[in-house]
Amino acid sequence: MAKSKGKIAFKIVLIVIAVVALVAVALAVTFIARYTENFKSKFSTFYVVHADTTITTDKGGYGLELNKEYRFEVGNAFGFLGKNAAGYDVKILPNATTEASFTFEGAEKAYNFSDVPDLTKQFVIDREDDHFTVRPTKLLNEMLESTYGESLTGIPTSNFKHDYLKIVVTSENETNVINLTFNVVVYPTGVNMGNGNIVGSTEYE
């Protein structure tokens, strides 16, 4: 009788261990899926969250509406262990890829988009330890004219074929970099797009 009870108890223990193991595996898979964007990218503990979407790798095709503020959470997957993303850096640069490169002209000089310097100061950015906000106040042509101090021609202003700008978020140790490529856009009066979320993904021809 005692042996029978012992066998039953042993079986119960095995069942409990199996259930705990299955739950642990499920949690591990869920954890990894979140920080690999459903296994579409390499695992990264550094991430950005926007519009309830966790971003661990480069994304693009976004439209940031002129004079609208956009909020991005920044974190570390191991935050529960005391690790955080407070030392991250955020800046806005030209997305000067081969496809997005172009030449524009001033009164006496031609400029190449790939030579345009940091454009962070052309935006209103509020940075906190766990998040930052970005508000574009100028269109691309206005940013470049402000940067070079003169009127310029040949700058795309609408019907964009490529993303010309990028938000660059870098982890404190600079081992992780997330690029969010975008354009600053203007929508017709009365049209409310995005509700504070980046509008995307834009389909370029």
Coordinates of C-alpha atoms in Angstrom, one line a residue:
M1 CA 0.0 0.0 0.0
A2 CA 2.8 2.4 1.0
K3 CA 4.7 1.5 -2.2
S4 CA 1.6 2.2 -4.3
K5 CA 1.2 5.6 -2.7
G6 CA 4.8 6.3 -3.2
K7 CA 4.5 5.5 -7.0
I8 CA 1.5 7.8 -7.3
A9 CA 3.4 10.6 -5.5
F10 CA 6.4 10.0 -7.8
K11 CA 4.2 10.2 -10.9
I12 CA 2.6 13.4 -9.6
V13 CA 6.0 14.9 -9.1
L14 CA 7.0 14.0 -12.7
I15 CA 3.9 15.5 -14.1
V16 CA 4.5 18.7 -12.1
I17 CA 8.1 18.9 -13.4
A18 CA 6.9 18.3 -17.0
V19 CA 4.3 21.0 -16.7
V20 CA 6.9 23.5 -15.2
A21 CA 9.4 22.6 -18.0
L22 CA 6.7 23.2 -20.7
V23 CA 5.8 26.5 -19.2
A24 CA 9.4 27.5 -19.0
V25 CA 10.0 26.6 -22.6
A26 CA 6.9 28.5 -23.7
L27 CA 8.0 31.6 -21.8
A28 CA 11.5 31.3 -23.3
V29 CA 10.1 31.1 -26.8
T30 CA 7.8 34.1 -26.2
F31 CA 10.7 36.1 -24.8
I32 CA 13.0 35.3 -27.7
A33 CA 10.2 35.9 -30.2
R34 CA 9.6 39.4 -28.8
Y35 CA 13.3 40.4 -29.0
T36 CA 13.8 38.9 -32.5
E37 CA 10.6 40.4 -33.9
N38 CA 9.0 37.0 -34.2
F39 CA 12.4 35.4 -35.3
K40 CA 12.9 37.8 -38.2
S41 CA 16.1 39.3 -36.8
K42 CA 19.0 38.4 -34.5
F43 CA 18.4 38.4 -30.8
S44 CA 18.9 41.8 -29.2
T45 CA 18.2 42.9 -25.6
F46 CA 18.2 46.6 -26.7
Y47 CA 14.9 47.7 -28.2
V48 CA 12.7 50.6 -29.1
V49 CA 8.9 50.5 -28.7
H50 CA 6.5 52.6 -30.7
A51 CA 2.8 52.2 -31.2
D52 CA 2.9 49.0 -29.1
T53 CA 5.5 47.5 -31.5
T54 CA 8.8 46.3 -30.2
I55 CA 11.6 47.2 -32.6
T56 CA 15.0 45.5 -32.4
T57 CA 16.3 46.1 -35.9
D58 CA 16.2 48.7 -38.7
K59 CA 12.8 49.7 -40.0
G60 CA 11.8 52.2 -42.7
G61 CA 9.1 53.6 -44.9
Y62 CA 7.7 55.9 -42.2
G63 CA 6.1 59.3 -42.5
L64 CA 6.5 61.8 -39.6
E65 CA 3.9 64.5 -39.9
L66 CA 5.1 68.1 -39.7
N67 CA 4.7 69.6 -36.2
K68 CA 3.4 66.3 -34.6
E69 CA 5.1 64.8 -31.6
Y70 CA 6.1 61.1 -31.7
R71 CA 7.1 59.1 -28.6
F72 CA 9.5 56.1 -28.5
E73 CA 10.2 54.0 -25.5
V74 CA 13.7 52.6 -25.1
G75 CA 14.6 49.6 -23.0
N76 CA 16.6 46.6 -22.2
A77 CA 15.1 43.1 -22.2
F78 CA 17.0 42.4 -18.9
G79 CA 15.6 45.4 -17.2
F80 CA 14.3 43.1 -14.4
L81 CA 18.0 42.4 -13.6
G82 CA 18.8 46.0 -13.1
K83 CA 20.0 46.6 -16.6
N84 CA 18.4 49.6 -18.3
A85 CA 18.9 51.7 -21.5
A86 CA 19.3 55.1 -19.7
G87 CA 22.7 55.7 -21.4
Y88 CA 21.3 55.4 -25.0
D89 CA 21.9 58.1 -27.6
V90 CA 19.5 59.4 -30.2
K91 CA 20.2 61.6 -33.2
I92 CA 18.8 62.3 -36.7
L93 CA 21.0 61.9 -39.7
P94 CA 20.6 62.0 -43.5
N95 CA 19.8 58.5 -44.8
A96 CA 22.3 59.0 -47.5
T97 CA 22.2 55.6 -49.2
T98 CA 23.0 55.2 -52.9
E99 CA 19.3 55.2 -53.8
A100 CA 18.5 58.2 -51.7
S101 CA 21.5 60.3 -52.8
F102 CA 21.0 63.5 -54.8
T103 CA 22.6 66.8 -55.6
F104 CA 21.1 70.2 -54.7
E105 CA 22.2 73.7 -55.5
G106 CA 22.7 77.0 -53.8
A107 CA 23.5 80.4 -55.4
E108 CA 27.1 79.5 -56.3
K109 CA 27.7 76.0 -55.2
A110 CA 26.3 72.5 -55.6
Y111 CA 26.0 70.1 -52.6
N112 CA 25.7 66.4 -52.3
F113 CA 23.2 64.9 -49.9
S114 CA 25.7 62.4 -48.7
D115 CA 27.8 65.3 -47.3
V116 CA 25.0 66.8 -45.2
P117 CA 25.9 66.9 -41.5
D118 CA 23.9 65.8 -38.4
L119 CA 20.4 67.2 -38.6
T120 CA 19.4 66.5 -35.0
K121 CA 19.1 70.2 -34.1
Q122 CA 16.5 70.7 -36.9
F123 CA 14.1 68.7 -34.8
V124 CA 12.6 69.2 -31.3
I125 CA 13.8 66.2 -29.3
D126 CA 13.0 65.6 -25.6
R127 CA 15.1 62.8 -24.2
E128 CA 14.4 60.9 -20.9
D129 CA 16.0 57.8 -19.4
D130 CA 13.3 55.5 -20.7
H131 CA 11.9 57.3 -23.7
F132 CA 12.3 60.2 -26.1
T133 CA 10.0 62.2 -28.3
V134 CA 10.6 63.7 -31.7
R135 CA 8.7 66.6 -33.3
P136 CA 9.6 67.7 -36.9
T137 CA 9.2 71.4 -37.4
K138 CA 10.7 71.7 -40.8
L139 CA 10.4 69.9 -44.2
L140 CA 13.6 68.5 -45.7
N141 CA 14.2 71.5 -47.9
E142 CA 13.8 73.9 -44.9
M143 CA 16.2 71.8 -42.9
L144 CA 18.9 72.0 -45.5
E145 CA 18.4 75.7 -46.2
S146 CA 18.8 76.3 -42.4
T147 CA 21.9 74.1 -42.3
Y148 CA 23.6 75.9 -45.3
G149 CA 22.2 79.3 -44.7
E150 CA 20.9 80.0 -48.2
S151 CA 18.0 79.2 -50.6
L152 CA 18.4 75.8 -52.3
T153 CA 16.9 74.0 -55.3
G154 CA 16.7 70.4 -56.3
I155 CA 15.5 69.0 -53.0
P156 CA 12.6 66.5 -52.9
T157 CA 9.6 67.9 -51.2
S158 CA 6.8 65.4 -51.9
N159 CA 6.1 62.2 -53.8
F160 CA 9.1 60.7 -52.1
K161 CA 10.8 57.7 -53.8
H162 CA 13.1 57.0 -50.8
D163 CA 13.5 57.6 -47.1
Y164 CA 15.8 60.6 -46.8
L165 CA 16.1 60.8 -43.0
K166 CA 16.8 58.4 -40.2
I167 CA 16.4 58.3 -36.4
V168 CA 19.5 56.6 -35.0
V169 CA 19.1 55.1 -31.6
T170 CA 22.4 53.7 -30.1
S171 CA 22.8 51.7 -26.9
E172 CA 25.1 53.0 -24.1
N173 CA 27.9 50.6 -25.0
E174 CA 27.4 51.3 -28.7
T175 CA 27.0 47.6 -29.5
N176 CA 23.4 48.0 -30.7
V177 CA 22.1 50.5 -33.2
I178 CA 18.5 50.8 -34.5
N179 CA 17.8 53.0 -37.6
L180 CA 14.3 54.2 -38.3
T181 CA 14.2 55.7 -41.7
F182 CA 11.5 58.2 -42.6
N183 CA 10.4 61.4 -44.4
V184 CA 8.7 64.5 -42.9
V185 CA 5.3 64.8 -44.5
V186 CA 2.4 67.2 -44.7
Y187 CA -1.2 66.0 -45.1
P188 CA -4.1 67.9 -46.4
T189 CA -6.0 70.2 -44.0
G190 CA -8.5 68.2 -42.0
V191 CA -6.8 64.9 -42.5
N192 CA -5.6 63.4 -39.2
M193 CA -3.0 60.6 -39.8
G194 CA -1.3 58.4 -37.2
N195 CA -2.7 59.8 -33.9
G196 CA 0.8 60.3 -32.6
N197 CA 2.1 57.1 -34.3
I198 CA 4.5 57.0 -37.2
V199 CA 2.6 56.5 -40.4
G200 CA 3.9 53.6 -42.4
S201 CA 4.9 51.6 -44.2
T202 CA 5.1 53.8 -47.3
E203 CA 5.3 52.0 -50.6
Y204 CA 7.8 53.6 -52.9
E205 CA 7.6 53.1 -56.6

